[in-house]
């Protein structure tokens, strides 16, 4: 068992560097071999995958809706920026547009109405 364990450990460390490990949700991962079919095609696949993800997220979470809560929309924009789905300039533009379109809820503090 020791020999088999040692062989498997060596195989693991040798092949470990040949894969891209892409984190998905809930501690699951997608492993993509770096050189199959080729390194160029793999890189292009990953670039397309990230661009498609960003486009989907911008379409579904990056638009301003007057009927939705100000805070929730701001949280969505911050999240998109944190995962690099939008740039800082896009975030600043969305934030400025959000402030013009949807007024933030004023908290009722004290005894005033």
mmCIF file with all atom_site columns, N, CA and C in Angstrom, residues 1 16 39 45 48-49 58-59 62 69 71-72 75 87-88 103 105 112:
data_model
loop_
_atom_site.group_PDB
_atom_site.id
_atom_site.type_symbol
_atom_site.label_atom_id
_atom_site.label_alt_id
_atom_site.label_comp_id
_atom_site.label_asym_id
_atom_site.label_entity_id
_atom_site.label_seq_id
_atom_site.pdbx_PDB_ins_code
_atom_site.Cartn_x
_atom_site.Cartn_y
_atom_site.Cartn_z
_atom_site.occupancy
_atom_site.B_iso_or_equiv
_atom_site.pdbx_formal_charge
_atom_site.auth_seq_id
_atom_site.auth_comp_id
_atom_site.auth_asym_id
_atom_site.auth_atom_id
_atom_site.pdbx_PDB_model_num
ATOM 1  N N  . UNK A 1 1   ? 0.815   -1.194 0.000   1.00 0.00 ? 1   UNK A N  1
ATOM 2  C CA . UNK A 1 1   ? 0.000   0.000  0.000   1.00 0.00 ? 1   UNK A CA 1
ATOM 3  C C  . UNK A 1 1   ? 0.868   1.271  0.000   1.00 0.00 ? 1   UNK A C  1
ATOM 4  N N  . UNK A 1 16  ? -0.686  17.797 -11.586 1.00 0.00 ? 16  UNK A N  1
ATOM 5  C CA . UNK A 1 16  ? -1.358  18.931 -10.953 1.00 0.00 ? 16  UNK A CA 1
ATOM 6  C C  . UNK A 1 16  ? -1.151  20.224 -11.731 1.00 0.00 ? 16  UNK A C  1
ATOM 7  N N  . UNK A 1 39  ? -2.794  24.520 -26.045 1.00 0.00 ? 39  UNK A N  1
ATOM 8  C CA . UNK A 1 39  ? -2.785  25.601 -25.052 1.00 0.00 ? 39  UNK A CA 1
ATOM 9  C C  . UNK A 1 39  ? -3.519  26.836 -25.579 1.00 0.00 ? 39  UNK A C  1
ATOM 10 N N  . UNK A 1 45  ? -10.878 29.210 -25.100 1.00 0.00 ? 45  UNK A N  1
ATOM 11 C CA . UNK A 1 45  ? -12.090 28.693 -24.465 1.00 0.00 ? 45  UNK A CA 1
ATOM 12 C C  . UNK A 1 45  ? -12.346 29.408 -23.141 1.00 0.00 ? 45  UNK A C  1
ATOM 13 N N  . UNK A 1 48  ? -13.433 33.018 -23.750 1.00 0.00 ? 48  UNK A N  1
ATOM 14 C CA . UNK A 1 48  ? -14.833 33.039 -24.186 1.00 0.00 ? 48  UNK A CA 1
ATOM 15 C C  . UNK A 1 48  ? -15.778 32.749 -23.026 1.00 0.00 ? 48  UNK A C  1
ATOM 16 N N  . UNK A 1 49  ? -15.403 31.810 -22.179 1.00 0.00 ? 49  UNK A N  1
ATOM 17 C CA . UNK A 1 49  ? -16.226 31.449 -21.026 1.00 0.00 ? 49  UNK A CA 1
ATOM 18 C C  . UNK A 1 49  ? -16.401 32.643 -20.089 1.00 0.00 ? 49  UNK A C  1
ATOM 19 N N  . UNK A 1 58  ? -23.990 40.998 -16.556 1.00 0.00 ? 58  UNK A N  1
ATOM 20 C CA . UNK A 1 58  ? -24.321 42.404 -16.820 1.00 0.00 ? 58  UNK A CA 1
ATOM 21 C C  . UNK A 1 58  ? -25.767 42.547 -17.289 1.00 0.00 ? 58  UNK A C  1
ATOM 22 N N  . UNK A 1 59  ? -26.219 41.623 -18.151 1.00 0.00 ? 59  UNK A N  1
ATOM 23 C CA . UNK A 1 59  ? -27.594 41.692 -18.652 1.00 0.00 ? 59  UNK A CA 1
ATOM 24 C C  . UNK A 1 59  ? -28.612 41.448 -17.549 1.00 0.00 ? 59  UNK A C  1
ATOM 25 N N  . UNK A 1 62  ? -27.013 44.026 -14.072 1.00 0.00 ? 62  UNK A N  1
ATOM 26 C CA . UNK A 1 62  ? -26.394 45.321 -14.286 1.00 0.00 ? 62  UNK A CA 1
ATOM 27 C C  . UNK A 1 62  ? -27.299 46.392 -14.846 1.00 0.00 ? 62  UNK A C  1
ATOM 28 N N  . UNK A 1 69  ? -35.557 48.081 -5.295  1.00 0.00 ? 69  UNK A N  1
ATOM 29 C CA . UNK A 1 69  ? -34.965 48.786 -4.172  1.00 0.00 ? 69  UNK A CA 1
ATOM 30 C C  . UNK A 1 69  ? -33.584 49.329 -4.529  1.00 0.00 ? 69  UNK A C  1
ATOM 31 N N  . UNK A 1 71  ? -30.960 49.949 -2.509  1.00 0.00 ? 71  UNK A N  1
ATOM 32 C CA . UNK A 1 71  ? -29.874 49.213 -1.844  1.00 0.00 ? 71  UNK A CA 1
ATOM 33 C C  . UNK A 1 71  ? -29.557 47.901 -2.559  1.00 0.00 ? 71  UNK A C  1
ATOM 34 N N  . UNK A 1 72  ? -30.582 47.164 -2.942  1.00 0.00 ? 72  UNK A N  1
ATOM 35 C CA . UNK A 1 72  ? -30.354 45.884 -3.626  1.00 0.00 ? 72  UNK A CA 1
ATOM 36 C C  . UNK A 1 72  ? -29.635 46.080 -4.958  1.00 0.00 ? 72  UNK A C  1
ATOM 37 N N  . UNK A 1 75  ? -26.011 46.904 -4.232  1.00 0.00 ? 75  UNK A N  1
ATOM 38 C CA . UNK A 1 75  ? -25.311 45.668 -3.843  1.00 0.00 ? 75  UNK A CA 1
ATOM 39 C C  . UNK A 1 75  ? -24.970 44.850 -5.088  1.00 0.00 ? 75  UNK A C  1
ATOM 40 N N  . UNK A 1 87  ? -16.120 47.002 -14.958 1.00 0.00 ? 87  UNK A N  1
ATOM 41 C CA . UNK A 1 87  ? -14.935 47.762 -14.553 1.00 0.00 ? 87  UNK A CA 1
ATOM 42 C C  . UNK A 1 87  ? -15.331 48.829 -13.531 1.00 0.00 ? 87  UNK A C  1
ATOM 43 N N  . UNK A 1 88  ? -14.337 49.462 -12.950 1.00 0.00 ? 88  UNK A N  1
ATOM 44 C CA . UNK A 1 88  ? -14.601 50.546 -11.996 1.00 0.00 ? 88  UNK A CA 1
ATOM 45 C C  . UNK A 1 88  ? -15.325 51.696 -12.684 1.00 0.00 ? 88  UNK A C  1
ATOM 46 N N  . UNK A 1 103 ? -34.205 57.004 -5.890  1.00 0.00 ? 103 UNK A N  1
ATOM 47 C CA . UNK A 1 103 ? -33.781 57.697 -4.679  1.00 0.00 ? 103 UNK A CA 1
ATOM 48 C C  . UNK A 1 103 ? -33.626 56.681 -3.548  1.00 0.00 ? 103 UNK A C  1
ATOM 49 N N  . UNK A 1 105 ? -33.804 55.035 0.063   1.00 0.00 ? 105 UNK A N  1
ATOM 50 C CA . UNK A 1 105 ? -34.770 55.159 1.147   1.00 0.00 ? 105 UNK A CA 1
ATOM 51 C C  . UNK A 1 105 ? -34.112 55.880 2.311   1.00 0.00 ? 105 UNK A C  1
ATOM 52 N N  . UNK A 1 112 ? -39.768 62.054 14.248  1.00 0.00 ? 112 UNK A N  1
ATOM 53 C CA . UNK A 1 112 ? -40.359 62.734 13.096  1.00 0.00 ? 112 UNK A CA 1
ATOM 54 C C  . UNK A 1 112 ? -41.110 61.774 12.194  1.00 0.00 ? 112 UNK A C  1
#
